[in-house]
Amino acid sequence: LAKTTQPISMDSYEGQEVNITCSHNNIATNDYITWYQQFPSQGPRFIIQGYKTKVTNEVASLFIPADRKSSTLSLPRVSLSDTAVYYCLVVGAGANNLFFGTGTRLTVIP
Amino acid sequence: NAGVTQTPKFQVLKTGQSMTLQCAQDMNHNSMYWYRQDPGMGLRLIYYSASEGTTDKGEVPNGYNVSRLNKREFSLRLESAAPSQTSVYFCASSADRGGSPLHFGNGTRLTVT
């Protein structure tokens, strides 16, 4: 199970682009990088998943360099409603124990 | 389409009491999971069920039992509640293990006095 390291907290102003970086030095060949978002009093919600290079969906982009030892979640033009905890996970196919860690607490400031 | 439904939403128990947390999913997912989340901490896996008919221990299984009743339902039982089990409990499901995204319920907030 590859361990991940991400900042404990970040602040950003509304309308800015936010980049949250996650380190996963021991990622294995078959592992995927997955990000979840959690609002207070709710369960985590899947945001995006990728294996290499760049993945984009309607919510975020995920950038993964060639060595895959880190990844960056990019949230374009954040709003107050993006205030949440963001978790980076490295997951292997067939794995059962998904390690969530403490995540990054993003606070968007008006 | 309700996704993952957990009952109850809130529960207060006295030390030594027992209770069962219920979880049901309507997405025809094979795998189901129980996590606990303590204040300011990440989620820790209690038990999981990779497929109907199988269950396995996660990171923190002591004091808990589970039952995969059928493909839809996965329950978590506390036989003799302890204050250390005060937490928010989340049930999740995924199409398969590993890379499939997890879909979470909204949690059960349990307090043991």
Short mmCIF file of C-alpha atoms in Angstrom, two decimals:
data_model
loop_
_atom_site.label_atom_id
_atom_site.label_comp_id
_atom_site.label_asym_id
_atom_site.label_seq_id
_atom_site.Cartn_x
_atom_site.Cartn_y
_atom_site.Cartn_z
CA LEU A 1 0.00 0.00 0.00
CA ALA A 2 1.73 3.16 -1.21
CA LYS A 3 1.71 5.92 1.40
CA THR A 4 0.74 9.41 0.37
CA THR A 5 1.80 12.79 1.73
CA GLN A 6 -0.22 15.94 1.17
CA PRO A 7 -0.42 19.34 2.87
CA ILE A 8 -2.58 19.45 5.97
CA SER A 9 -4.36 22.64 4.97
CA MET A 10 -4.56 25.33 2.29
CA ASP A 11 -6.38 28.63 1.96
CA SER A 12 -7.45 30.23 -1.29
CA TYR A 13 -9.53 33.20 -2.41
CA GLU A 14 -12.65 32.73 -4.44
CA GLY A 15 -12.05 32.64 -8.17
CA GLN A 16 -8.47 31.41 -7.93
CA GLU A 17 -7.11 28.15 -9.26
CA VAL A 18 -6.07 25.78 -6.50
CA ASN A 19 -3.43 23.09 -6.89
CA ILE A 20 -3.06 20.39 -4.25
CA THR A 21 0.00 18.19 -4.60
CA CYS A 22 0.28 14.66 -3.29
CA SER A 23 3.54 12.69 -2.97
CA HIS A 24 3.52 8.92 -3.42
CA ASN A 25 7.13 7.84 -3.82
CA ASN A 26 6.42 4.11 -3.50
CA ILE A 27 3.67 3.90 -6.10
CA ALA A 28 3.57 0.53 -7.86
CA THR A 29 3.26 -0.08 -11.58
CA ASN A 30 -0.39 -1.09 -11.40
CA ASP A 31 -1.52 1.60 -8.95
CA TYR A 32 -4.00 4.34 -9.82
CA ILE A 33 -4.18 7.79 -8.21
CA THR A 34 -7.60 8.74 -6.95
CA TRP A 35 -8.92 11.89 -5.30
CA TYR A 36 -11.95 12.26 -3.05
CA GLN A 37 -13.68 15.32 -1.60
CA GLN A 38 -15.43 15.37 1.76
CA PHE A 39 -17.80 18.05 3.06
CA PRO A 40 -18.66 18.26 6.77
CA SER A 41 -21.21 15.67 7.88
CA GLN A 42 -21.03 13.83 4.57
CA GLY A 43 -19.18 10.82 3.24
CA PRO A 44 -16.29 11.34 0.80
CA ARG A 45 -17.18 11.81 -2.84
CA PHE A 46 -15.07 10.56 -5.76
CA ILE A 47 -13.63 13.43 -7.82
CA ILE A 48 -11.14 12.07 -10.32
CA GLN A 49 -8.81 9.19 -11.03
CA GLY A 50 -5.78 8.81 -13.26
CA TYR A 51 -2.83 6.63 -14.12
CA LYS A 52 -0.47 8.95 -15.99
CA THR A 53 -0.22 12.35 -17.75
CA LYS A 54 -3.43 14.38 -17.47
CA VAL A 55 -7.05 13.63 -16.78
CA THR A 56 -9.80 16.24 -16.84
CA ASN A 57 -13.47 16.11 -15.98
CA GLU A 58 -16.16 18.68 -15.24
CA VAL A 59 -14.91 19.16 -11.68
CA ALA A 60 -11.11 19.03 -11.74
CA SER A 61 -7.92 18.13 -13.54
CA LEU A 62 -5.32 15.66 -12.39
CA PHE A 63 -1.70 16.02 -13.47
CA ILE A 64 0.67 13.08 -13.11
CA PRO A 65 4.34 13.39 -14.16
CA ALA A 66 6.15 10.63 -15.98
CA ASP A 67 7.75 9.15 -12.84
CA ARG A 68 4.31 9.05 -11.13
CA LYS A 69 5.86 9.79 -7.73
CA SER A 70 3.54 12.73 -7.24
CA SER A 71 0.28 14.09 -8.58
CA THR A 72 -1.51 17.44 -8.54
CA LEU A 73 -5.22 18.00 -8.23
CA SER A 74 -6.20 21.26 -9.89
CA LEU A 75 -9.50 22.99 -9.09
CA PRO A 76 -10.23 25.85 -11.48
CA ARG A 77 -11.78 29.06 -10.14
CA VAL A 78 -12.79 27.80 -6.71
CA SER A 79 -15.91 29.00 -4.95
CA LEU A 80 -16.93 28.96 -1.30
CA SER A 81 -18.68 25.64 -1.90
CA ASP A 82 -15.31 24.01 -2.66
CA THR A 83 -14.32 24.32 1.00
CA ALA A 84 -13.78 20.70 1.98
CA VAL A 85 -11.18 18.07 2.81
CA TYR A 86 -9.47 16.51 -0.20
CA TYR A 87 -7.96 13.03 0.00
CA CYS A 88 -5.33 11.58 -2.30
CA LEU A 89 -5.26 7.79 -2.54
CA VAL A 90 -3.02 5.38 -4.38
CA VAL A 91 -4.97 2.26 -5.20
CA GLY A 92 -3.94 -0.98 -6.81
CA ALA A 93 -6.29 -3.09 -8.88
CA GLY A 94 -7.81 -5.68 -6.60
CA ALA A 95 -6.85 -3.85 -3.42
CA ASN A 96 -9.32 -3.78 -0.57
CA ASN A 97 -7.86 -1.45 2.02
CA LEU A 98 -8.03 2.07 0.68
CA PHE A 99 -5.95 4.30 2.96
CA PHE A 100 -7.49 7.76 3.27
CA GLY A 101 -5.07 9.52 5.59
CA THR A 102 -6.00 12.93 6.98
CA GLY A 103 -6.29 14.75 3.64
CA THR A 104 -5.89 18.45 2.83
CA ARG A 105 -8.36 20.86 4.34
CA LEU A 106 -9.07 23.54 1.73
CA THR A 107 -10.67 26.75 2.92
CA VAL A 108 -11.96 29.15 0.27
CA ILE A 109 -12.07 32.75 1.45
CA PRO A 110 -14.50 35.32 0.05
CA ASN B 1 -31.58 5.99 -7.33
CA ALA B 2 -30.62 6.44 -3.65
CA GLY B 3 -27.02 5.18 -3.86
CA VAL B 4 -25.81 4.08 -0.42
CA THR B 5 -28.29 4.38 2.44
CA GLN B 6 -27.27 4.11 6.08
CA THR B 7 -29.53 3.81 9.10
CA PRO B 8 -29.77 5.19 11.68
CA LYS B 9 -28.29 8.67 11.19
CA PHE B 10 -27.66 9.18 14.90
CA GLN B 11 -27.44 6.83 17.88
CA VAL B 12 -26.53 7.12 21.54
CA LEU B 13 -25.61 3.96 23.42
CA LYS B 14 -24.56 3.20 26.95
CA THR B 15 -21.38 1.22 27.52
CA GLY B 16 -22.06 -2.48 27.07
CA GLN B 17 -25.13 -2.10 24.88
CA SER B 18 -25.25 -3.64 21.44
CA MET B 19 -26.55 -2.36 18.14
CA THR B 20 -26.44 -2.98 14.40
CA LEU B 21 -25.74 -0.33 11.79
CA GLN B 22 -27.50 -0.99 8.52
CA CYS B 23 -26.25 -0.24 5.03
CA ALA B 24 -27.87 -0.86 1.66
CA GLN B 25 -26.82 0.03 -1.88
CA ASP B 26 -28.88 0.00 -5.04
CA MET B 27 -26.07 0.20 -7.60
CA ASN B 28 -25.54 -3.57 -7.97
CA HIS B 29 -22.02 -3.18 -6.61
CA ASN B 30 -19.98 -6.22 -5.67
CA SER B 31 -17.82 -4.73 -2.91
CA MET B 32 -18.91 -3.03 0.28
CA TYR B 33 -16.97 -1.43 3.13
CA TRP B 34 -17.34 -0.06 6.64
CA TYR B 35 -15.13 2.84 7.75
CA ARG B 36 -14.96 4.89 10.92
CA GLN B 37 -13.88 8.50 11.13
CA ASP B 38 -12.80 10.12 14.37
CA PRO B 39 -12.62 13.91 14.78
CA GLY B 40 -9.83 15.47 12.72
CA MET B 41 -8.74 12.13 11.36
CA GLY B 42 -9.00 10.26 8.12
CA LEU B 43 -11.13 7.22 7.54
CA ARG B 44 -10.06 3.83 8.86
CA LEU B 45 -11.33 0.60 7.36
CA ILE B 46 -13.12 -1.70 9.81
CA TYR B 47 -14.32 -4.54 7.58
CA TYR B 48 -14.98 -5.08 3.93
CA SER B 49 -16.79 -7.52 1.71
CA ALA B 50 -15.16 -8.02 -1.66
CA SER B 51 -18.18 -9.90 -2.96
CA GLU B 52 -21.41 -11.42 -1.74
CA GLY B 53 -20.69 -14.19 0.73
CA THR B 54 -17.24 -12.98 1.78
CA THR B 55 -16.06 -10.64 4.52
CA ASP B 56 -12.59 -9.70 5.70
CA LYS B 57 -11.00 -7.63 8.42
CA GLY B 58 -9.67 -4.19 7.72
CA GLU B 59 -7.38 -1.98 9.76
CA VAL B 60 -9.46 -1.71 12.98
CA PRO B 61 -11.83 -4.73 13.28
CA ASN B 62 -11.69 -5.31 17.05
CA GLY B 63 -15.07 -4.92 18.75
CA TYR B 64 -17.06 -5.23 15.52
CA ASN B 65 -18.71 -7.93 13.45
CA VAL B 66 -20.23 -7.73 10.00
CA SER B 67 -22.74 -9.58 7.88
CA ARG B 68 -23.08 -9.41 4.12
CA LEU B 69 -26.75 -10.31 4.09
CA ASN B 70 -27.06 -10.26 0.30
CA LYS B 71 -25.54 -8.28 -2.55
CA ARG B 72 -27.34 -5.09 -1.46
CA GLU B 73 -26.88 -5.12 2.31
CA PHE B 74 -23.87 -5.03 4.60
CA SER B 75 -24.42 -4.57 8.33
CA LEU B 76 -22.01 -3.68 11.12
CA ARG B 77 -22.64 -4.91 14.66
CA LEU B 78 -21.24 -3.67 17.94
CA GLU B 79 -21.74 -6.47 20.46
CA SER B 80 -20.69 -4.54 23.56
CA ALA B 81 -20.22 -0.85 22.87
CA ALA B 82 -17.32 1.04 24.43
CA PRO B 83 -16.65 4.80 24.61
CA SER B 84 -13.69 4.28 22.24
CA GLN B 85 -16.22 3.36 19.57
CA THR B 86 -17.71 6.83 19.59
CA SER B 87 -17.23 7.88 15.98
CA VAL B 88 -18.90 8.53 12.66
CA TYR B 89 -19.38 5.34 10.69
CA PHE B 90 -19.46 5.35 6.91
CA CYS B 91 -20.57 2.57 4.64
CA ALA B 92 -19.33 2.52 1.06
CA SER B 93 -19.67 0.37 -2.01
CA SER B 94 -17.78 -0.05 -5.25
CA ALA B 95 -18.33 -1.99 -8.44
CA ASP B 96 -15.23 -4.05 -7.73
CA ARG B 97 -12.16 -3.89 -5.54
CA GLY B 98 -9.28 -1.53 -5.97
CA GLY B 99 -9.59 0.97 -8.77
CA SER B 100 -13.37 1.29 -8.83
CA PRO B 101 -14.53 4.54 -7.18
CA LEU B 102 -16.15 4.22 -3.78
CA HIS B 103 -19.65 5.55 -3.21
CA PHE B 104 -20.29 6.56 0.38
CA GLY B 105 -23.38 6.92 2.50
CA ASN B 106 -23.88 9.97 4.71
CA GLY B 107 -22.78 8.25 7.86
CA THR B 108 -24.06 7.23 11.26
CA ARG B 109 -22.95 9.38 14.17
CA LEU B 110 -22.57 7.10 17.19
CA THR B 111 -21.95 8.23 20.75
CA VAL B 112 -21.18 5.73 23.50
CA THR B 113 -21.48 7.06 27.04
#
